[in-house]
């Protein structure tokens, strides 16, 4: 498909190309000094003690569950309105994802009061997701977690640099996980980062991302070690130097590109504010968003397929975030039939508009005009 406006696009230039070439020249390809620099820079951006580079956010979430000793018999409360990897990470460790509804049709993040109602003696953790880069109500969620002695994991795949009450996404809970998949705010193709302030968790995650080994190939190359022990079951969840070099360059651009995303979001909000047939969530959000997504909600009665087809006819790409996880065949078999009224409404009526830092003024206008036309085309 030859889109006039794609849903997202890379924010890459000569710096990324040069970063890759300098890794090739260095002769060291996997997790090494460039990765350490990327981890240090990421940790300082968040003002957190530890940042650990991994192959992608999905394995980062797996490591987070492992590091918190979540396992068979445990329940983890999590949103169904997320990417399937969020819930899958709970399944990987043999625990049960317990799906909580989201707050409202204006706030697609997990609802603290729904969390409260789902806590049982088996509940071990709350796994939240900052939808679109808008932080969940973390004050309330942390209060619940402290009162009930639950761990908190933040799936911050959408939210690098986002904050609430001057505290960054990923630094509220015990562990935060970021994704550098190619359509995310900071892109390396595949890649992720696990962050924590807890030294014990950081040590465990560092070890488990590399086979549970006590020394690294780099240590042995440098002559720091001859051998190693394996002290627990580990994985190969490492990131490599080429991706880390991209990450370093992308991290330098992050604040500027997030700002650009916010400006485009504000423009959409202004131009679509009074359009009948749609509503726009997160109007009064208190935090600073990373504006990963621009979601709109179609009114009841509009046909979403017709809406998206009308946009497609204008060569404008749209998407849905998300088909609810509890409605997937696999999860229906796992958790049985259940109702999450707000999640299901959002899942049926949400449309995501194009949003990326390099979108042109002309493209943004095309989207606004396209939405107006698509509302007409989809009303019966
Ligand atoms: C992208 C994404 C993930 C998975 O990230 P990967 O790096 O592709 O594994 C997990 N959760 C959410 C909410 C995401 O958007």
mmCIF file of C-alpha atoms and ligand atoms in Angstrom:
data_model
loop_
_atom_site.group_PDB
_atom_site.id
_atom_site.type_symbol
_atom_site.label_atom_id
_atom_site.label_comp_id
_atom_site.label_asym_id
_atom_site.label_seq_id
_atom_site.Cartn_x
_atom_site.Cartn_y
_atom_site.Cartn_z
ATOM 1 C CA UNK A 1 0.000 0.000 0.000
ATOM 2 C CA UNK A 2 1.363 3.406 -0.971
ATOM 3 C CA UNK A 3 0.208 5.533 1.983
ATOM 4 C CA UNK A 4 0.111 9.298 1.716
ATOM 5 C CA UNK A 5 0.132 9.276 5.525
ATOM 6 C CA UNK A 6 1.445 6.130 7.230
ATOM 7 C CA UNK A 7 0.533 5.392 10.839
ATOM 8 C CA UNK A 8 4.118 5.889 11.992
ATOM 9 C CA UNK A 9 7.548 6.443 10.523
ATOM 10 C CA UNK A 10 11.162 6.281 11.655
ATOM 11 C CA UNK A 11 12.957 9.394 12.846
ATOM 12 C CA UNK A 12 16.331 8.322 11.449
ATOM 13 C CA UNK A 13 19.116 10.291 9.773
ATOM 14 C CA UNK A 14 22.845 10.368 9.174
ATOM 15 C CA UNK A 15 23.559 10.001 12.923
ATOM 16 C CA UNK A 16 21.992 6.541 12.996
ATOM 17 C CA UNK A 17 23.929 5.476 9.907
ATOM 18 C CA UNK A 18 27.214 6.708 11.418
ATOM 19 C CA UNK A 19 26.503 5.017 14.735
ATOM 20 C CA UNK A 20 26.085 1.638 13.030
ATOM 21 C CA UNK A 21 29.239 2.114 10.959
ATOM 22 C CA UNK A 22 31.316 2.922 14.014
ATOM 23 C CA UNK A 23 30.164 -0.302 15.685
ATOM 24 C CA UNK A 24 31.163 -2.260 12.580
ATOM 25 C CA UNK A 25 34.580 -0.594 12.687
ATOM 26 C CA UNK A 26 35.003 -1.395 16.379
ATOM 27 C CA UNK A 27 34.988 -5.154 15.775
ATOM 28 C CA UNK A 28 32.730 -5.932 18.773
ATOM 29 C CA UNK A 29 29.132 -6.745 17.878
ATOM 30 C CA UNK A 30 27.260 -7.985 20.906
ATOM 31 C CA UNK A 31 26.477 -6.601 24.345
ATOM 32 C CA UNK A 32 29.541 -4.560 25.288
ATOM 33 C CA UNK A 33 30.658 -1.013 25.880
ATOM 34 C CA UNK A 34 28.134 0.682 23.584
ATOM 35 C CA UNK A 35 25.361 -1.186 25.391
ATOM 36 C CA UNK A 36 26.766 -0.032 28.750
ATOM 37 C CA UNK A 37 26.767 3.555 27.542
ATOM 38 C CA UNK A 38 23.195 3.215 26.282
ATOM 39 C CA UNK A 39 22.123 1.739 29.626
ATOM 40 C CA UNK A 40 23.837 4.519 31.584
ATOM 41 C CA UNK A 41 22.307 7.241 29.408
ATOM 42 C CA UNK A 42 18.851 5.669 29.676
ATOM 43 C CA UNK A 43 19.138 5.352 33.463
ATOM 44 C CA UNK A 44 20.161 8.979 33.810
ATOM 45 C CA UNK A 45 17.300 10.145 31.554
ATOM 46 C CA UNK A 46 14.919 8.412 33.976
ATOM 47 C CA UNK A 47 16.916 9.260 37.099
ATOM 48 C CA UNK A 48 16.903 5.595 38.128
ATOM 49 C CA UNK A 49 19.687 3.350 39.492
ATOM 50 C CA UNK A 50 19.646 0.522 36.940
ATOM 51 C CA UNK A 51 18.814 0.162 33.238
ATOM 52 C CA UNK A 52 19.402 -3.238 31.627
ATOM 53 C CA UNK A 53 19.298 -3.617 27.838
ATOM 54 C CA UNK A 54 17.407 -6.633 26.468
ATOM 55 C CA UNK A 55 16.379 -8.079 23.077
ATOM 56 C CA UNK A 56 12.851 -6.655 23.231
ATOM 57 C CA UNK A 57 10.201 -5.573 25.725
ATOM 58 C CA UNK A 58 8.442 -8.934 25.680
ATOM 59 C CA UNK A 59 11.464 -10.701 27.163
ATOM 60 C CA UNK A 60 11.941 -7.704 29.455
ATOM 61 C CA UNK A 61 8.466 -8.333 30.876
ATOM 62 C CA UNK A 62 9.288 -12.046 31.199
ATOM 63 C CA UNK A 63 12.447 -11.193 33.172
ATOM 64 C CA UNK A 64 10.454 -8.769 35.336
ATOM 65 C CA UNK A 65 8.002 -11.534 36.298
ATOM 66 C CA UNK A 66 10.881 -13.958 36.978
ATOM 67 C CA UNK A 67 12.819 -11.450 39.067
ATOM 68 C CA UNK A 68 9.761 -10.873 41.265
ATOM 69 C CA UNK A 69 9.369 -14.644 41.763
ATOM 70 C CA UNK A 70 5.958 -14.694 40.131
ATOM 71 C CA UNK A 71 5.023 -18.267 39.266
ATOM 72 C CA UNK A 72 2.380 -21.014 39.294
ATOM 73 C CA UNK A 73 -0.475 -20.267 41.689
ATOM 74 C CA UNK A 74 0.105 -16.509 41.536
ATOM 75 C CA UNK A 75 -2.288 -13.986 40.038
ATOM 76 C CA UNK A 76 -1.215 -10.786 38.310
ATOM 77 C CA UNK A 77 -3.770 -8.025 37.741
ATOM 78 C CA UNK A 78 -3.295 -6.416 34.339
ATOM 79 C CA UNK A 79 -5.305 -4.594 31.646
ATOM 80 C CA UNK A 80 -6.902 -6.485 28.769
ATOM 81 C CA UNK A 81 -6.659 -3.293 26.688
ATOM 82 C CA UNK A 82 -2.993 -3.722 25.812
ATOM 83 C CA UNK A 83 -0.712 -5.496 23.400
ATOM 84 C CA UNK A 84 -0.903 -9.254 23.952
ATOM 85 C CA UNK A 85 2.744 -9.411 25.127
ATOM 86 C CA UNK A 86 1.730 -7.757 28.414
ATOM 87 C CA UNK A 87 -0.451 -10.703 29.444
ATOM 88 C CA UNK A 88 1.759 -13.297 27.735
ATOM 89 C CA UNK A 89 4.640 -12.454 30.075
ATOM 90 C CA UNK A 90 2.483 -13.568 33.002
ATOM 91 C CA UNK A 91 1.667 -16.837 31.219
ATOM 92 C CA UNK A 92 5.374 -17.493 30.516
ATOM 93 C CA UNK A 93 6.026 -17.920 34.251
ATOM 94 C CA UNK A 94 2.939 -20.094 34.777
ATOM 95 C CA UNK A 95 0.955 -17.429 36.626
ATOM 96 C CA UNK A 96 -2.580 -16.261 35.895
ATOM 97 C CA UNK A 97 -3.323 -12.885 34.304
ATOM 98 C CA UNK A 98 -6.432 -11.382 35.912
ATOM 99 C CA UNK A 99 -7.872 -8.765 33.583
ATOM 100 C CA UNK A 100 -9.049 -5.461 35.021
ATOM 101 C CA UNK A 101 -11.211 -2.981 33.146
ATOM 102 C CA UNK A 102 -9.920 0.462 32.166
ATOM 103 C CA UNK A 103 -11.023 3.685 33.834
ATOM 104 C CA UNK A 104 -13.432 5.253 31.336
ATOM 105 C CA UNK A 105 -14.118 6.151 27.729
ATOM 106 C CA UNK A 106 -11.898 9.200 28.348
ATOM 107 C CA UNK A 107 -9.050 7.300 30.073
ATOM 108 C CA UNK A 108 -8.012 3.969 28.574
ATOM 109 C CA UNK A 109 -5.649 3.063 31.437
ATOM 110 C CA UNK A 110 -6.260 0.386 34.074
ATOM 111 C CA UNK A 111 -8.771 1.469 36.723
ATOM 112 C CA UNK A 112 -7.495 1.552 40.338
ATOM 113 C CA UNK A 113 -10.936 0.732 41.737
ATOM 114 C CA UNK A 114 -11.231 -2.268 39.402
ATOM 115 C CA UNK A 115 -7.821 -3.434 40.629
ATOM 116 C CA UNK A 116 -9.045 -3.214 44.237
ATOM 117 C CA UNK A 117 -12.026 -5.411 43.454
ATOM 118 C CA UNK A 118 -9.884 -8.158 41.910
ATOM 119 C CA UNK A 119 -7.330 -8.629 44.686
ATOM 120 C CA UNK A 120 -7.356 -12.121 46.238
ATOM 121 C CA UNK A 121 -4.918 -13.940 48.556
ATOM 122 C CA UNK A 122 -3.226 -15.247 45.362
ATOM 123 C CA UNK A 123 -2.547 -11.793 43.930
ATOM 124 C CA UNK A 124 1.176 -11.200 43.690
ATOM 125 C CA UNK A 125 1.588 -8.194 41.423
ATOM 126 C CA UNK A 126 -0.061 -5.457 39.380
ATOM 127 C CA UNK A 127 1.211 -5.129 35.807
ATOM 128 C CA UNK A 128 0.100 -1.764 34.393
ATOM 129 C CA UNK A 129 0.476 -0.319 30.887
ATOM 130 C CA UNK A 130 0.733 3.416 30.141
ATOM 131 C CA UNK A 131 -1.614 3.550 27.154
ATOM 132 C CA UNK A 132 -0.433 5.818 24.358
ATOM 133 C CA UNK A 133 2.184 7.400 26.621
ATOM 134 C CA UNK A 134 -0.378 8.749 29.140
ATOM 135 C CA UNK A 135 0.532 7.503 32.605
ATOM 136 C CA UNK A 136 -1.929 5.461 34.625
ATOM 137 C CA UNK A 137 -3.129 6.867 37.944
ATOM 138 C CA UNK A 138 0.117 5.744 39.560
ATOM 139 C CA UNK A 139 -0.449 7.486 42.903
ATOM 140 C CA UNK A 140 -3.577 5.426 43.530
ATOM 141 C CA UNK A 141 -2.041 2.230 42.138
ATOM 142 C CA UNK A 142 1.102 2.522 44.297
ATOM 143 C CA UNK A 143 -1.065 3.199 47.345
ATOM 144 C CA UNK A 144 -3.045 0.009 46.692
ATOM 145 C CA UNK A 145 0.162 -1.960 46.093
ATOM 146 C CA UNK A 146 1.709 -0.763 49.336
ATOM 147 C CA UNK A 147 -1.406 -1.434 51.363
ATOM 148 C CA UNK A 148 -1.817 -4.946 49.907
ATOM 149 C CA UNK A 149 1.900 -5.735 49.683
ATOM 150 C CA UNK A 150 1.900 -6.267 45.917
ATOM 151 C CA UNK A 151 4.721 -5.756 43.435
ATOM 152 C CA UNK A 152 4.180 -3.329 40.554
ATOM 153 C CA UNK A 153 5.527 -3.766 37.015
ATOM 154 C CA UNK A 154 5.090 -0.975 34.484
ATOM 155 C CA UNK A 155 4.802 -1.889 30.818
ATOM 156 C CA UNK A 156 6.165 1.464 29.637
ATOM 157 C CA UNK A 157 6.529 0.417 25.987
ATOM 158 C CA UNK A 158 4.627 3.557 24.923
ATOM 159 C CA UNK A 159 6.064 5.880 27.486
ATOM 160 C CA UNK A 160 9.811 6.656 27.374
ATOM 161 C CA UNK A 161 10.185 10.176 28.770
ATOM 162 C CA UNK A 162 6.532 10.488 29.819
ATOM 163 C CA UNK A 163 5.871 11.636 33.352
ATOM 164 C CA UNK A 164 3.293 12.283 36.034
ATOM 165 C CA UNK A 165 3.801 14.453 39.126
ATOM 166 C CA UNK A 166 7.404 14.988 37.958
ATOM 167 C CA UNK A 167 8.089 11.272 38.082
ATOM 168 C CA UNK A 168 8.920 9.382 34.906
ATOM 169 C CA UNK A 169 7.051 6.348 33.568
ATOM 170 C CA UNK A 170 8.887 3.176 34.493
ATOM 171 C CA UNK A 171 10.214 4.560 37.786
ATOM 172 C CA UNK A 172 7.030 4.327 39.874
ATOM 173 C CA UNK A 173 6.840 0.580 40.412
ATOM 174 C CA UNK A 174 9.392 -2.103 41.244
ATOM 175 C CA UNK A 175 10.327 -2.633 37.593
ATOM 176 C CA UNK A 176 9.685 -0.695 34.370
ATOM 177 C CA UNK A 177 9.991 -2.134 30.863
ATOM 178 C CA UNK A 178 10.494 -0.185 27.613
ATOM 179 C CA UNK A 179 10.284 -1.286 23.967
ATOM 180 C CA UNK A 180 12.443 -0.097 21.079
ATOM 181 C CA UNK A 181 10.416 -1.896 18.390
ATOM 182 C CA UNK A 182 10.526 0.027 15.137
ATOM 183 C CA UNK A 183 7.211 1.862 15.583
ATOM 184 C CA UNK A 184 7.913 3.035 19.159
ATOM 185 C CA UNK A 185 9.073 6.527 20.230
ATOM 186 C CA UNK A 186 12.680 5.328 20.515
ATOM 187 C CA UNK A 187 13.340 2.784 17.751
ATOM 188 C CA UNK A 188 16.145 0.295 17.236
ATOM 189 C CA UNK A 189 14.163 -2.301 15.229
ATOM 190 C CA UNK A 190 14.090 -4.806 18.078
ATOM 191 C CA UNK A 191 15.243 -3.930 21.574
ATOM 192 C CA UNK A 192 14.121 -3.099 25.067
ATOM 193 C CA UNK A 193 15.192 -1.836 28.475
ATOM 194 C CA UNK A 194 14.340 -3.024 31.977
ATOM 195 C CA UNK A 195 14.732 -0.418 34.722
ATOM 196 C CA UNK A 196 14.644 -0.621 38.500
ATOM 197 C CA UNK A 197 15.891 1.111 41.614
ATOM 198 C CA UNK A 198 16.306 -2.234 43.425
ATOM 199 C CA UNK A 199 19.854 -3.624 43.397
ATOM 200 C CA UNK A 200 18.757 -7.230 44.053
ATOM 201 C CA UNK A 201 16.363 -7.219 41.092
ATOM 202 C CA UNK A 202 18.919 -5.580 38.798
ATOM 203 C CA UNK A 203 21.560 -8.170 39.620
ATOM 204 C CA UNK A 204 19.151 -11.017 38.951
ATOM 205 C CA UNK A 205 17.909 -9.575 35.656
ATOM 206 C CA UNK A 206 21.462 -8.890 34.435
ATOM 207 C CA UNK A 207 22.361 -12.505 35.095
ATOM 208 C CA UNK A 208 19.192 -14.029 33.672
ATOM 209 C CA UNK A 209 19.426 -12.098 30.402
ATOM 210 C CA UNK A 210 22.696 -13.951 29.710
ATOM 211 C CA UNK A 211 22.162 -17.647 30.597
ATOM 212 C CA UNK A 212 22.408 -17.163 34.366
ATOM 213 C CA UNK A 213 26.174 -16.908 33.948
ATOM 214 C CA UNK A 214 28.385 -15.144 36.474
ATOM 215 C CA UNK A 215 30.753 -13.612 33.889
ATOM 216 C CA UNK A 216 30.270 -12.229 30.375
ATOM 217 C CA UNK A 217 32.098 -12.973 27.130
ATOM 218 C CA UNK A 218 33.372 -9.387 27.285
ATOM 219 C CA UNK A 219 34.898 -9.943 30.736
ATOM 220 C CA UNK A 220 36.755 -12.975 29.452
ATOM 221 C CA UNK A 221 37.885 -11.111 26.317
ATOM 222 C CA UNK A 222 39.227 -8.312 28.473
ATOM 223 C CA UNK A 223 41.100 -10.838 30.575
ATOM 224 C CA UNK A 224 38.982 -10.265 33.685
ATOM 225 C CA UNK A 225 37.880 -13.878 33.927
ATOM 226 C CA UNK A 226 38.788 -17.351 32.650
ATOM 227 C CA UNK A 227 35.596 -19.217 33.403
ATOM 228 C CA UNK A 228 32.112 -18.848 34.808
ATOM 229 C CA UNK A 229 29.494 -20.547 36.879
ATOM 230 C CA UNK A 230 25.774 -20.852 36.104
ATOM 231 C CA UNK A 231 23.792 -20.101 39.225
ATOM 232 C CA UNK A 232 20.223 -20.204 37.923
ATOM 233 C CA UNK A 233 18.164 -20.875 34.800
ATOM 234 C CA UNK A 234 18.942 -18.070 32.383
ATOM 235 C CA UNK A 235 18.153 -17.046 28.831
ATOM 236 C CA UNK A 236 19.747 -15.331 25.883
ATOM 237 C CA UNK A 237 17.805 -12.069 26.084
ATOM 238 C CA UNK A 238 20.751 -9.788 25.284
ATOM 239 C CA UNK A 239 20.782 -6.700 23.095
ATOM 240 C CA UNK A 240 23.638 -6.161 20.628
ATOM 241 C CA UNK A 241 25.986 -3.245 19.988
ATOM 242 C CA UNK A 242 24.425 -2.171 16.693
ATOM 243 C CA UNK A 243 21.008 -1.776 18.275
ATOM 244 C CA UNK A 244 22.465 -0.091 21.345
ATOM 245 C CA UNK A 245 24.292 2.386 19.108
ATOM 246 C CA UNK A 246 20.979 3.229 17.442
ATOM 247 C CA UNK A 247 19.430 3.527 20.881
ATOM 248 C CA UNK A 248 22.027 6.060 22.018
ATOM 249 C CA UNK A 249 21.364 8.300 19.019
ATOM 250 C CA UNK A 250 17.594 7.891 19.315
ATOM 251 C CA UNK A 251 17.742 8.680 23.029
ATOM 252 C CA UNK A 252 19.396 12.023 22.251
ATOM 253 C CA UNK A 253 16.470 12.866 19.989
ATOM 254 C CA UNK A 254 13.797 11.585 22.361
ATOM 255 C CA UNK A 255 12.856 14.769 24.183
ATOM 256 C CA UNK A 256 12.631 16.754 20.956
ATOM 257 C CA UNK A 257 10.642 14.089 19.144
ATOM 258 C CA UNK A 258 8.263 13.605 22.093
ATOM 259 C CA UNK A 259 7.709 17.368 22.090
ATOM 260 C CA UNK A 260 6.901 17.265 18.380
ATOM 261 C CA UNK A 261 4.464 14.401 18.990
ATOM 262 C CA UNK A 262 2.743 16.500 21.679
ATOM 263 C CA UNK A 263 2.441 19.467 19.318
ATOM 264 C CA UNK A 264 0.849 17.305 16.631
ATOM 265 C CA UNK A 265 -1.510 15.801 19.219
ATOM 266 C CA UNK A 266 -2.504 19.300 20.333
ATOM 267 C CA UNK A 267 -3.181 20.267 16.726
ATOM 268 C CA UNK A 268 -5.424 17.210 16.221
ATOM 269 C CA UNK A 269 -7.233 17.971 19.476
ATOM 270 C CA UNK A 270 -7.886 21.554 18.428
ATOM 271 C CA UNK A 271 -9.029 20.738 14.900
ATOM 272 C CA UNK A 272 -11.197 17.760 15.877
ATOM 273 C CA UNK A 273 -12.547 19.147 19.169
ATOM 274 C CA UNK A 274 -16.039 20.012 17.972
ATOM 275 C CA UNK A 275 -16.447 17.331 15.356
ATOM 276 C CA UNK A 276 -19.675 15.436 15.899
ATOM 277 C CA UNK A 277 -19.318 11.667 15.795
ATOM 278 C CA UNK A 278 -16.019 11.331 17.613
ATOM 279 C CA UNK A 279 -14.577 11.955 21.058
ATOM 280 C CA UNK A 280 -10.943 12.281 22.087
ATOM 281 C CA UNK A 281 -9.682 10.714 25.328
ATOM 282 C CA UNK A 282 -7.147 12.148 27.774
ATOM 283 C CA UNK A 283 -8.406 15.747 27.431
ATOM 284 C CA UNK A 284 -7.540 16.605 31.017
ATOM 285 C CA UNK A 285 -4.590 14.300 31.624
ATOM 286 C CA UNK A 286 -2.354 15.706 34.349
ATOM 287 C CA UNK A 287 0.973 14.307 33.203
ATOM 288 C CA UNK A 288 3.401 15.016 30.389
ATOM 289 C CA UNK A 289 2.647 12.426 27.713
ATOM 290 C CA UNK A 290 5.137 10.848 25.338
ATOM 291 C CA UNK A 291 2.259 10.971 22.803
ATOM 292 C CA UNK A 292 3.013 7.556 21.366
ATOM 293 C CA UNK A 293 -0.524 7.211 19.966
ATOM 294 C CA UNK A 294 -3.351 9.537 19.007
ATOM 295 C CA UNK A 295 -6.534 7.570 19.741
ATOM 296 C CA UNK A 296 -10.049 8.734 18.927
ATOM 297 C CA UNK A 297 -13.322 7.073 19.867
ATOM 298 C CA UNK A 298 -16.117 6.789 17.314
ATOM 299 C CA UNK A 299 -19.625 7.407 18.565
ATOM 300 C CA UNK A 300 -22.023 4.526 18.829
ATOM 301 C CA UNK A 301 -23.702 4.148 15.472
ATOM 302 C CA UNK A 302 -20.632 4.894 13.367
ATOM 303 C CA UNK A 303 -19.342 1.876 11.465
ATOM 304 C CA UNK A 304 -15.634 1.529 12.299
ATOM 305 C CA UNK A 305 -14.806 -0.636 9.301
ATOM 306 C CA UNK A 306 -16.413 1.940 6.992
ATOM 307 C CA UNK A 307 -14.508 4.700 8.813
ATOM 308 C CA UNK A 308 -11.155 2.983 8.398
ATOM 309 C CA UNK A 309 -11.971 2.096 4.780
ATOM 310 C CA UNK A 310 -12.757 5.746 4.035
ATOM 311 C CA UNK A 311 -9.382 6.754 5.525
ATOM 312 C CA UNK A 312 -7.704 4.023 3.500
ATOM 313 C CA UNK A 313 -9.378 5.298 0.319
ATOM 314 C CA UNK A 314 -7.618 8.603 1.086
ATOM 315 C CA UNK A 315 -4.402 6.591 1.529
ATOM 316 C CA UNK A 316 -4.283 7.411 5.260
ATOM 317 C CA UNK A 317 -3.306 4.493 7.502
ATOM 318 C CA UNK A 318 -5.176 3.958 10.769
ATOM 319 C CA UNK A 319 -5.089 1.211 13.368
ATOM 320 C CA UNK A 320 -6.876 -0.141 16.446
ATOM 321 C CA UNK A 321 -5.262 -0.130 19.916
ATOM 322 C CA UNK A 322 -6.294 -2.676 20.990
ATOM 323 C CA UNK A 323 -8.415 -5.714 20.268
ATOM 324 C CA UNK A 324 -8.933 -6.697 23.959
ATOM 325 C CA UNK A 325 -6.705 -9.576 25.041
ATOM 326 C CA UNK A 326 -9.503 -11.427 26.879
ATOM 327 C CA UNK A 327 -11.417 -11.735 23.593
ATOM 328 C CA UNK A 328 -8.624 -13.552 21.728
ATOM 329 C CA UNK A 329 -9.252 -17.266 21.122
ATOM 330 C CA UNK A 330 -6.248 -18.343 23.204
ATOM 331 C CA UNK A 331 -7.193 -16.172 26.175
ATOM 332 C CA UNK A 332 -10.891 -17.117 25.996
ATOM 333 C CA UNK A 333 -9.685 -20.690 26.444
ATOM 334 C CA UNK A 334 -7.401 -19.651 29.306
ATOM 335 C CA UNK A 335 -9.626 -17.364 31.363
ATOM 336 C CA UNK A 336 -13.103 -18.240 30.098
ATOM 337 C CA UNK A 337 -15.906 -15.897 29.138
ATOM 338 C CA UNK A 338 -15.740 -12.603 30.995
ATOM 339 C CA UNK A 339 -17.093 -9.067 30.659
ATOM 340 C CA UNK A 340 -15.031 -5.888 30.753
ATOM 341 C CA UNK A 341 -17.595 -3.321 29.593
ATOM 342 C CA UNK A 342 -15.356 -0.272 29.103
ATOM 343 C CA UNK A 343 -12.485 -2.236 27.561
ATOM 344 C CA UNK A 344 -14.923 -3.867 25.131
ATOM 345 C CA UNK A 345 -16.416 -0.484 24.153
ATOM 346 C CA UNK A 346 -12.972 0.954 23.505
ATOM 347 C CA UNK A 347 -11.918 -2.188 21.665
ATOM 348 C CA UNK A 348 -14.933 -1.854 19.374
ATOM 349 C CA UNK A 349 -14.910 1.925 18.798
ATOM 350 C CA UNK A 350 -11.296 3.138 18.985
ATOM 351 C CA UNK A 351 -9.313 4.278 15.940
ATOM 352 C CA UNK A 352 -5.667 5.393 16.069
ATOM 353 C CA UNK A 353 -4.617 8.255 13.774
ATOM 354 C CA UNK A 354 -1.132 8.722 12.241
ATOM 355 C CA UNK A 355 1.369 10.310 14.621
ATOM 356 C CA UNK A 356 5.135 10.543 14.241
ATOM 357 C CA UNK A 357 7.675 13.353 14.714
ATOM 358 C CA UNK A 358 8.451 13.884 11.025
ATOM 359 C CA UNK A 359 4.804 14.098 9.894
ATOM 360 C CA UNK A 360 4.409 17.184 7.695
ATOM 361 C CA UNK A 361 1.892 19.981 8.162
ATOM 362 C CA UNK A 362 0.277 18.929 4.914
ATOM 363 C CA UNK A 363 -0.062 15.330 6.092
ATOM 364 C CA UNK A 364 -1.629 16.423 9.389
ATOM 365 C CA UNK A 365 -4.201 18.484 7.450
ATOM 366 C CA UNK A 366 -4.935 15.506 5.216
ATOM 367 C CA UNK A 367 -5.654 13.433 8.327
ATOM 368 C CA UNK A 368 -8.013 16.050 9.791
ATOM 369 C CA UNK A 369 -9.922 16.384 6.500
ATOM 370 C CA UNK A 370 -9.890 12.608 6.127
ATOM 371 C CA UNK A 371 -11.460 12.132 9.564
ATOM 372 C CA UNK A 372 -14.256 14.613 8.771
ATOM 373 C CA UNK A 373 -15.043 12.792 5.550
ATOM 374 C CA UNK A 374 -14.761 9.357 7.171
ATOM 375 C CA UNK A 375 -17.311 10.350 9.846
ATOM 376 C CA UNK A 376 -19.782 11.160 7.041
ATOM 377 C CA UNK A 377 -18.941 7.977 5.141
ATOM 378 C CA UNK A 378 -19.490 5.800 8.213
ATOM 379 C CA UNK A 379 -22.788 7.258 9.519
ATOM 380 C CA UNK A 380 -25.827 5.287 8.504
HETATM 381 C C1 LIG B 1 5.316 -2.964 21.656
HETATM 382 C C2 LIG B 1 4.725 -3.385 22.927
HETATM 383 C C3 LIG B 1 5.206 -4.492 23.663
HETATM 384 C C4 LIG B 1 6.214 -5.445 23.121
HETATM 385 O O1 LIG B 1 7.398 -4.852 22.781
HETATM 386 P P1 LIG B 1 8.486 -5.669 21.949
HETATM 387 O O2 LIG B 1 9.727 -4.839 22.156
HETATM 388 O O3 LIG B 1 8.049 -5.672 20.533
HETATM 389 O O4 LIG B 1 8.608 -7.031 22.520
HETATM 390 C C5 LIG B 1 4.663 -4.761 24.904
HETATM 391 N N1 LIG B 1 3.673 -4.009 25.395
HETATM 392 C C6 LIG B 1 3.171 -2.956 24.731
HETATM 393 C C7 LIG B 1 2.085 -2.153 25.346
HETATM 394 C C8 LIG B 1 3.668 -2.626 23.464
HETATM 395 O O5 LIG B 1 3.133 -1.593 22.796
#
